[in-house]
CSV table of N, CA and C in Angstrom, one decimal:
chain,number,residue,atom,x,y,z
A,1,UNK,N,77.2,79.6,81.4
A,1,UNK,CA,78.2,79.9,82.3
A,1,UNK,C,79.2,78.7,82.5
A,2,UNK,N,78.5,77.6,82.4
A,2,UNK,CA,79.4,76.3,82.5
A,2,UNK,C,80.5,76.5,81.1
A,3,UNK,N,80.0,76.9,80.6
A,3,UNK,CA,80.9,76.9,79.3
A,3,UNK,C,82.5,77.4,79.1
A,4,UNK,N,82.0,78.4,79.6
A,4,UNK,CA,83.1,79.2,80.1
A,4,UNK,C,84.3,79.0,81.2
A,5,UNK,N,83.5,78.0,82.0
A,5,UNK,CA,84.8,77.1,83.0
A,5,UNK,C,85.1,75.9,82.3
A,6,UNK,N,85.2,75.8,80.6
A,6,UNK,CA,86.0,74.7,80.2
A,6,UNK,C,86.8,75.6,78.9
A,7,UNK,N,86.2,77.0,78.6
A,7,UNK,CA,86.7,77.4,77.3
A,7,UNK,C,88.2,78.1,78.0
A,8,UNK,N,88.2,79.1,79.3
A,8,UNK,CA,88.9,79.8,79.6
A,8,UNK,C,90.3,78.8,80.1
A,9,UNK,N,90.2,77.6,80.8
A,9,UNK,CA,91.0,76.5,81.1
A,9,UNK,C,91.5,76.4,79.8
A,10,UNK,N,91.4,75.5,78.9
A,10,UNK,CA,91.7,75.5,77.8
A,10,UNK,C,92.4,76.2,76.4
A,11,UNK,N,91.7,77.6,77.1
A,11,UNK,CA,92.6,79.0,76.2
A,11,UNK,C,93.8,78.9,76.6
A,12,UNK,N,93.9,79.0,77.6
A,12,UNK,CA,95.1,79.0,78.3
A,12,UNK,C,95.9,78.0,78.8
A,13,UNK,N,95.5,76.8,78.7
A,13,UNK,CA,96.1,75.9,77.9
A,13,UNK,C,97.1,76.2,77.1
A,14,UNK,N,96.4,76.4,75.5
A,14,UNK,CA,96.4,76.3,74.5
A,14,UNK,C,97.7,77.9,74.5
A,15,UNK,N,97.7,78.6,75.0
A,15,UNK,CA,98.3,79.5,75.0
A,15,UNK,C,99.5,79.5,75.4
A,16,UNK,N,99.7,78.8,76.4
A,16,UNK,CA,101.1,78.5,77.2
A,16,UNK,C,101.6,77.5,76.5
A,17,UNK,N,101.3,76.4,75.6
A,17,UNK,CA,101.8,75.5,74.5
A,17,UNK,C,102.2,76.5,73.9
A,18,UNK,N,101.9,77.4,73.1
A,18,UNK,CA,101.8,78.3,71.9
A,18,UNK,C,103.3,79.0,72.1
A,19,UNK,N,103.5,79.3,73.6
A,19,UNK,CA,104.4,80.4,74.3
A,19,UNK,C,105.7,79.1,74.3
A,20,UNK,N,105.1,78.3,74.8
A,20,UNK,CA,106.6,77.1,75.3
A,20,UNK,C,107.1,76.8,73.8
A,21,UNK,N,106.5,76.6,72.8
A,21,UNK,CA,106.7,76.2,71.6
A,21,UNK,C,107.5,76.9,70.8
A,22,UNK,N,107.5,78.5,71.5
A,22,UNK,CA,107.8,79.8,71.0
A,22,UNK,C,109.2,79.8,71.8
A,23,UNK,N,109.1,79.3,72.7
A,23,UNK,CA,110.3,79.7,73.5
A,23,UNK,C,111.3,78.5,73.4
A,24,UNK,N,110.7,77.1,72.9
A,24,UNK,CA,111.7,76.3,72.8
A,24,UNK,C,112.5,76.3,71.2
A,25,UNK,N,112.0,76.9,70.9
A,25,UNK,CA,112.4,77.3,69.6
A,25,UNK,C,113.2,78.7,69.4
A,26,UNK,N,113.0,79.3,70.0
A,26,UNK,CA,113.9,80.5,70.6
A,26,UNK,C,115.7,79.6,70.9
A,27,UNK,N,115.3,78.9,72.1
A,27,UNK,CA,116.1,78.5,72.8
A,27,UNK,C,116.8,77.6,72.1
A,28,UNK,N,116.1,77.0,70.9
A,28,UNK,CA,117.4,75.8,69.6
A,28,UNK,C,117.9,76.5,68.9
A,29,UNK,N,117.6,77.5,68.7
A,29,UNK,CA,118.6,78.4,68.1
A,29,UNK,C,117.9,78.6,66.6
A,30,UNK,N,116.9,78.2,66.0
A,30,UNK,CA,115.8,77.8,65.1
A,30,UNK,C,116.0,79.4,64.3
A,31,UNK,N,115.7,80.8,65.0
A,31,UNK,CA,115.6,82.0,64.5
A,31,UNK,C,116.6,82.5,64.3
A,32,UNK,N,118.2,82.1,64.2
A,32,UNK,CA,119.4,82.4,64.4
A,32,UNK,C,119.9,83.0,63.2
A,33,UNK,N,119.6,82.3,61.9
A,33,UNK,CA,120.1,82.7,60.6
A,33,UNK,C,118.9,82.6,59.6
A,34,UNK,N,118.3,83.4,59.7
A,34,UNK,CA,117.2,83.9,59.1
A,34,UNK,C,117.8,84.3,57.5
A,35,UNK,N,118.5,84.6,57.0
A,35,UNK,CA,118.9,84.9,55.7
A,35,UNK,C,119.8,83.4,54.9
A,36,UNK,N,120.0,82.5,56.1
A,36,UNK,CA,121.0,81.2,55.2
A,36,UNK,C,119.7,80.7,54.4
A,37,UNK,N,118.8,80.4,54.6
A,37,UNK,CA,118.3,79.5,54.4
A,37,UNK,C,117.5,79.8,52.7
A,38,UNK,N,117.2,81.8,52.9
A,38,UNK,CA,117.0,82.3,51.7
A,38,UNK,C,117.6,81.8,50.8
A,39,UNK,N,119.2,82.2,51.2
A,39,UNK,CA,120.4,81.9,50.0
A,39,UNK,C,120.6,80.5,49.6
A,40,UNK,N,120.2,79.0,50.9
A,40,UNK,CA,121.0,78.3,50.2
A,40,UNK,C,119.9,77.5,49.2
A,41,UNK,N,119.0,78.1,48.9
A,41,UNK,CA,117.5,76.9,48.3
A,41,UNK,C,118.1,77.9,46.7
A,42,UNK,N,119.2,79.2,46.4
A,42,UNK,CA,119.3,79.5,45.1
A,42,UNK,C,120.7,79.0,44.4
A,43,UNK,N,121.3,77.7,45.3
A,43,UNK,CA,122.8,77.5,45.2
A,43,UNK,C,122.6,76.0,44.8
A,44,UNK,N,123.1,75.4,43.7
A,44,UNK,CA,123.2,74.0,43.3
A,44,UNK,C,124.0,73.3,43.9
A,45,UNK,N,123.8,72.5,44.5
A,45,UNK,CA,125.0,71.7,45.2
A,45,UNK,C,125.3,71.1,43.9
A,46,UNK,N,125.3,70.4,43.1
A,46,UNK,CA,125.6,69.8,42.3
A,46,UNK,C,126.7,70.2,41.3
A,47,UNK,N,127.0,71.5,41.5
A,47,UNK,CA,127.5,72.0,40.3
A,47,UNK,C,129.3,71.6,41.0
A,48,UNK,N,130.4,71.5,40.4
A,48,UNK,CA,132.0,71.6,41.0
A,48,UNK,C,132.5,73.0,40.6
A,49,UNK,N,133.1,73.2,41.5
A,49,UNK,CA,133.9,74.3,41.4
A,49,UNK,C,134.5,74.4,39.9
A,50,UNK,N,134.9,75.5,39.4
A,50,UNK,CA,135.8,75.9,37.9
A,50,UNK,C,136.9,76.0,38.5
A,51,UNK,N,138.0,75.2,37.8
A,51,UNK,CA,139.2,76.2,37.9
A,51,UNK,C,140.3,75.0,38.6
């Protein structure tokens, strides 16, 4: 039973990190452009424009 008054503290803990982590990252704007990041890892920087 002791066990359980350090696991249930700690869950929850561990939960409310999980949530603020979620939420400070919400809040930088982190989930905002979900498709740039696809595109730009297929685009050379290196290459110059033609023309």
């Amino acid at each position: 039973m002791t066990t359980l008054a350090y696991l249930i503290p700690g869950t929850l803990l561990l939960g409310a990190l999980g949530l603020s982590g979620f939420l400070w990252a919400l809040k930088s704007g982190q989930y905002e452009d979900l498709d740039g990041a696809a595109e730009r890892i297929l685009l050379d920087h290196n290459d110059k424009p033609e023309g």
